[in-house]
mmCIF file of C-alpha atoms in Angstrom:
data_model
loop_
_atom_site.group_PDB
_atom_site.id
_atom_site.type_symbol
_atom_site.label_atom_id
_atom_site.label_comp_id
_atom_site.label_asym_id
_atom_site.label_seq_id
_atom_site.Cartn_x
_atom_site.Cartn_y
_atom_site.Cartn_z
ATOM 1 C CA UNK A 102 18.831 118.582 15.957
ATOM 2 C CA UNK A 103 21.817 120.194 17.818
ATOM 3 C CA UNK A 104 23.674 117.920 20.324
ATOM 4 C CA UNK A 105 22.312 118.143 23.949
ATOM 5 C CA UNK A 106 24.475 118.974 26.800
ATOM 6 C CA UNK A 107 24.926 116.249 29.341
ATOM 7 C CA UNK A 108 23.297 116.534 32.804
ATOM 8 C CA UNK A 109 25.062 115.114 35.617
ATOM 9 C CA UNK A 110 22.928 112.676 37.759
ATOM 10 C CA UNK A 111 23.776 110.990 41.069
ATOM 11 C CA UNK A 112 23.430 107.202 41.194
ATOM 12 C CA UNK A 113 20.505 107.480 43.732
ATOM 13 C CA UNK A 114 18.582 109.754 40.969
ATOM 14 C CA UNK A 115 19.281 107.079 38.186
ATOM 15 C CA UNK A 116 18.051 104.327 40.456
ATOM 16 C CA UNK A 117 14.996 106.376 41.412
ATOM 17 C CA UNK A 118 14.205 107.010 37.570
ATOM 18 C CA UNK A 119 14.706 103.211 36.620
ATOM 19 C CA UNK A 120 12.348 102.190 39.517
ATOM 20 C CA UNK A 121 9.851 104.334 38.157
ATOM 21 C CA UNK A 122 10.318 103.052 34.681
ATOM 22 C CA UNK A 123 9.901 99.581 36.220
ATOM 23 C CA UNK A 124 6.661 100.532 37.836
ATOM 24 C CA UNK A 125 5.195 101.952 34.712
ATOM 25 C CA UNK A 126 5.634 98.791 32.698
ATOM 26 C CA UNK A 127 2.278 97.703 31.310
ATOM 27 C CA UNK A 128 1.498 94.128 30.520
ATOM 28 C CA UNK A 129 -0.920 92.922 27.787
ATOM 29 C CA UNK A 130 -4.275 91.444 28.902
ATOM 30 C CA UNK A 131 -4.465 87.708 28.386
ATOM 31 C CA UNK A 132 -7.775 86.085 27.871
ATOM 32 C CA UNK A 133 -8.882 82.619 27.671
ATOM 33 C CA UNK A 134 -11.127 83.409 25.110
ATOM 34 C CA UNK A 135 -8.707 84.462 22.333
ATOM 35 C CA UNK A 136 -6.096 82.346 20.730
ATOM 36 C CA UNK A 137 -2.690 82.413 22.311
ATOM 37 C CA UNK A 138 -0.732 85.226 20.712
ATOM 38 C CA UNK A 139 2.852 86.351 21.634
ATOM 39 C CA UNK A 140 2.516 89.041 24.067
ATOM 40 C CA UNK A 141 5.139 91.440 25.186
ATOM 41 C CA UNK A 142 5.063 94.014 28.077
ATOM 42 C CA UNK A 143 5.287 97.734 27.003
ATOM 43 C CA UNK A 144 8.231 99.667 28.416
ATOM 44 C CA UNK A 145 8.261 103.289 27.858
ATOM 45 C CA UNK A 146 10.769 105.869 28.950
ATOM 46 C CA UNK A 147 9.733 109.359 29.835
ATOM 47 C CA UNK A 148 12.574 111.832 29.431
ATOM 48 C CA UNK A 149 13.158 113.803 32.757
ATOM 49 C CA UNK A 150 14.042 116.926 30.898
ATOM 50 C CA UNK A 151 11.237 117.291 28.238
ATOM 51 C CA UNK A 152 8.883 114.820 29.766
ATOM 52 C CA UNK A 153 8.418 113.075 26.214
ATOM 53 C CA UNK A 154 7.348 109.515 26.507
ATOM 54 C CA UNK A 155 9.955 107.437 24.158
ATOM 55 C CA UNK A 156 10.270 103.848 23.235
ATOM 56 C CA UNK A 157 13.848 103.553 23.930
ATOM 57 C CA UNK A 158 17.095 104.740 25.796
ATOM 58 C CA UNK A 159 20.834 104.159 24.915
ATOM 59 C CA UNK A 160 23.387 103.548 27.587
ATOM 60 C CA UNK A 161 27.134 104.029 26.612
ATOM 61 C CA UNK A 162 29.809 103.335 29.349
ATOM 62 C CA UNK A 163 32.898 105.806 29.338
ATOM 63 C CA UNK A 164 36.107 104.700 28.322
ATOM 64 C CA UNK A 165 37.522 105.016 31.922
ATOM 65 C CA UNK A 166 34.532 102.972 33.156
ATOM 66 C CA UNK A 167 33.586 105.247 35.949
ATOM 67 C CA UNK A 168 30.513 106.586 34.418
ATOM 68 C CA UNK A 169 27.862 105.946 31.727
ATOM 69 C CA UNK A 170 25.735 108.152 29.710
ATOM 70 C CA UNK A 171 22.053 107.582 29.149
ATOM 71 C CA UNK A 172 20.523 109.180 26.054
ATOM 72 C CA UNK A 173 16.743 109.242 25.062
ATOM 73 C CA UNK A 174 16.635 108.254 21.577
ATOM 74 C CA UNK A 175 13.830 110.735 20.278
ATOM 75 C CA UNK A 176 14.754 113.922 22.051
ATOM 76 C CA UNK A 177 18.336 113.077 22.504
ATOM 77 C CA UNK A 178 18.562 114.488 25.978
ATOM 78 C CA UNK A 179 21.654 112.906 27.987
ATOM 79 C CA UNK A 180 22.531 112.308 31.577
ATOM 80 C CA UNK A 181 25.803 111.180 32.869
ATOM 81 C CA UNK A 182 25.729 108.815 36.084
ATOM 82 C CA UNK A 183 28.652 107.521 38.000
ATOM 83 C CA UNK A 184 28.937 103.782 37.957
ATOM 84 C CA UNK A 185 28.929 102.820 41.634
ATOM 85 C CA UNK A 186 30.372 99.310 42.368
ATOM 86 C CA UNK A 187 27.779 97.989 44.749
ATOM 87 C CA UNK A 188 26.575 94.579 45.169
ATOM 88 C CA UNK A 189 23.204 94.333 43.376
ATOM 89 C CA UNK A 190 20.271 92.666 44.976
ATOM 90 C CA UNK A 191 20.253 88.883 43.955
ATOM 91 C CA UNK A 192 17.862 87.449 41.617
ATOM 92 C CA UNK A 193 16.106 84.321 43.014
ATOM 93 C CA UNK A 194 15.739 81.232 41.154
ATOM 94 C CA UNK A 195 13.590 78.162 42.492
ATOM 95 C CA UNK A 196 14.678 75.344 40.660
ATOM 96 C CA UNK A 197 15.186 72.935 42.314
ATOM 97 C CA UNK A 198 16.018 74.654 45.360
ATOM 98 C CA UNK A 199 15.789 78.259 46.395
ATOM 99 C CA UNK A 200 18.896 79.985 44.778
ATOM 100 C CA UNK A 201 20.103 83.819 45.439
ATOM 101 C CA UNK A 202 22.232 84.435 42.510
ATOM 102 C CA UNK A 203 24.344 87.559 42.765
ATOM 103 C CA UNK A 204 25.861 89.248 39.705
ATOM 104 C CA UNK A 205 28.728 91.288 38.951
ATOM 105 C CA UNK A 206 27.774 95.056 39.006
ATOM 106 C CA UNK A 207 30.302 95.702 36.081
ATOM 107 C CA UNK A 208 27.815 93.506 33.957
ATOM 108 C CA UNK A 209 30.159 90.901 32.909
ATOM 109 C CA UNK A 210 28.796 87.310 32.785
ATOM 110 C CA UNK A 211 30.069 86.238 36.302
ATOM 111 C CA UNK A 212 27.533 85.371 39.005
ATOM 112 C CA UNK A 213 27.735 83.900 42.445
ATOM 113 C CA UNK A 214 25.089 81.745 43.913
ATOM 114 C CA UNK A 215 24.062 81.118 47.487
ATOM 115 C CA UNK A 216 21.593 78.481 48.624
ATOM 116 C CA UNK A 217 19.854 79.665 51.614
ATOM 117 C CA UNK A 218 17.162 76.810 51.779
ATOM 118 C CA UNK A 219 20.134 74.305 52.057
ATOM 119 C CA UNK A 220 21.945 76.254 54.774
ATOM 120 C CA UNK A 221 21.835 74.195 58.094
ATOM 121 C CA UNK A 222 20.293 76.068 60.801
ATOM 122 C CA UNK A 223 22.481 77.296 63.615
ATOM 123 C CA UNK A 224 21.769 75.690 67.018
ATOM 124 C CA UNK A 225 19.971 77.894 69.361
ATOM 125 C CA UNK A 226 21.871 78.074 72.503
ATOM 126 C CA UNK A 227 19.921 78.535 75.827
ATOM 127 C CA UNK A 228 20.895 78.567 79.565
ATOM 128 C CA UNK A 229 19.613 75.393 81.162
ATOM 129 C CA UNK A 230 19.859 73.955 84.633
ATOM 130 C CA UNK A 231 22.127 71.108 84.782
ATOM 131 C CA UNK A 232 20.743 69.187 87.740
ATOM 132 C CA UNK A 233 17.279 69.002 86.133
ATOM 133 C CA UNK A 234 15.752 65.500 85.424
ATOM 134 C CA UNK A 235 13.377 66.770 82.809
ATOM 135 C CA UNK A 236 13.409 69.074 79.906
ATOM 136 C CA UNK A 237 10.834 71.210 81.604
ATOM 137 C CA UNK A 238 12.892 71.463 84.862
ATOM 138 C CA UNK A 239 16.031 72.326 82.874
ATOM 139 C CA UNK A 240 14.363 75.203 80.896
ATOM 140 C CA UNK A 241 12.361 76.500 83.869
ATOM 141 C CA UNK A 242 14.288 79.724 84.367
ATOM 142 C CA UNK A 243 14.278 80.459 80.475
ATOM 143 C CA UNK A 244 12.350 83.581 79.621
ATOM 144 C CA UNK A 245 10.815 84.771 76.272
ATOM 145 C CA UNK A 246 13.582 87.235 76.056
ATOM 146 C CA UNK A 247 16.225 84.727 76.430
ATOM 147 C CA UNK A 248 14.648 82.709 73.470
ATOM 148 C CA UNK A 249 14.493 85.959 71.395
ATOM 149 C CA UNK A 250 18.249 86.779 72.236
ATOM 150 C CA UNK A 251 19.441 83.149 71.186
ATOM 151 C CA UNK A 252 17.421 83.314 67.982
ATOM 152 C CA UNK A 253 18.912 86.753 67.230
ATOM 153 C CA UNK A 254 22.314 85.665 67.952
ATOM 154 C CA UNK A 255 22.083 82.612 65.723
ATOM 155 C CA UNK A 256 20.794 84.914 62.780
ATOM 156 C CA UNK A 257 23.606 87.164 63.314
ATOM 157 C CA UNK A 258 26.271 84.536 63.149
ATOM 158 C CA UNK A 259 24.580 83.151 60.069
ATOM 159 C CA UNK A 260 24.535 86.762 58.562
ATOM 160 C CA UNK A 261 28.116 87.417 59.307
ATOM 161 C CA UNK A 262 28.988 83.982 57.536
ATOM 162 C CA UNK A 263 27.085 84.857 54.592
ATOM 163 C CA UNK A 264 28.385 88.471 54.167
ATOM 164 C CA UNK A 265 32.021 86.966 54.610
ATOM 165 C CA UNK A 266 31.414 84.392 51.841
ATOM 166 C CA UNK A 267 29.947 87.159 49.472
ATOM 167 C CA UNK A 268 32.690 89.480 50.268
ATOM 168 C CA UNK A 269 35.314 86.722 49.571
ATOM 169 C CA UNK A 270 33.483 85.893 46.224
ATOM 170 C CA UNK A 271 33.443 89.305 44.893
ATOM 171 C CA UNK A 272 37.155 89.901 45.927
ATOM 172 C CA UNK A 273 38.233 86.804 44.180
ATOM 173 C CA UNK A 274 36.315 87.656 41.161
ATOM 174 C CA UNK A 275 37.464 91.534 40.918
ATOM 175 C CA UNK A 276 41.219 90.364 41.563
ATOM 176 C CA UNK A 277 40.666 88.008 38.463
ATOM 177 C CA UNK A 278 38.393 89.824 36.008
ATOM 178 C CA UNK A 279 38.569 93.560 37.091
ATOM 179 C CA UNK A 280 42.136 94.034 38.509
ATOM 180 C CA UNK A 281 42.884 97.464 39.797
ATOM 181 C CA UNK A 282 39.273 98.051 40.617
ATOM 182 C CA UNK A 283 38.218 97.626 44.397
ATOM 183 C CA UNK A 284 35.493 94.986 44.784
ATOM 184 C CA UNK A 285 32.353 96.017 46.285
ATOM 185 C CA UNK A 286 31.536 94.797 49.860
ATOM 186 C CA UNK A 287 28.000 93.878 51.198
ATOM 187 C CA UNK A 288 26.090 96.882 52.673
ATOM 188 C CA UNK A 289 25.780 96.994 56.393
ATOM 189 C CA UNK A 290 22.651 95.241 57.723
#
């Protein structure tokens, strides 16, 4: 078969294709009436050029590390996709506490863990009357809007602190493991 030309894709096109592949994964039926057998999900890749369904796709990173090429195994159609260093969504572990694990977008073995379930809640600050003798009197002038604004302010402070920790962790990792490459920063909320 003659070598196929390489089609240029944007990163959002690639991400959409991979999401469609993930959505099409079929899982085997498990029945309590049959002996337990190893069961594996079926993953198929449909070539976007010829629409032929295949069992595999090969990914090869370019020498300069700025792109990778995806080649569908049976038809050999290829696409080139830019590598965008974005902080990928975390994987979540629940053992023994909720852990958000962030991985390096360059696919090295590094990861950074955040423990949102262990983070202390920020205090909610409300305006209160100082001369009151009871809590009800002190908070008499507080409205639902005041409470909502106080909760939002506390959440924004926690979010800023989290993003600063994440940005710092990626900056330290890139300086050590990927020098000369700009570290990704957290996406804007």
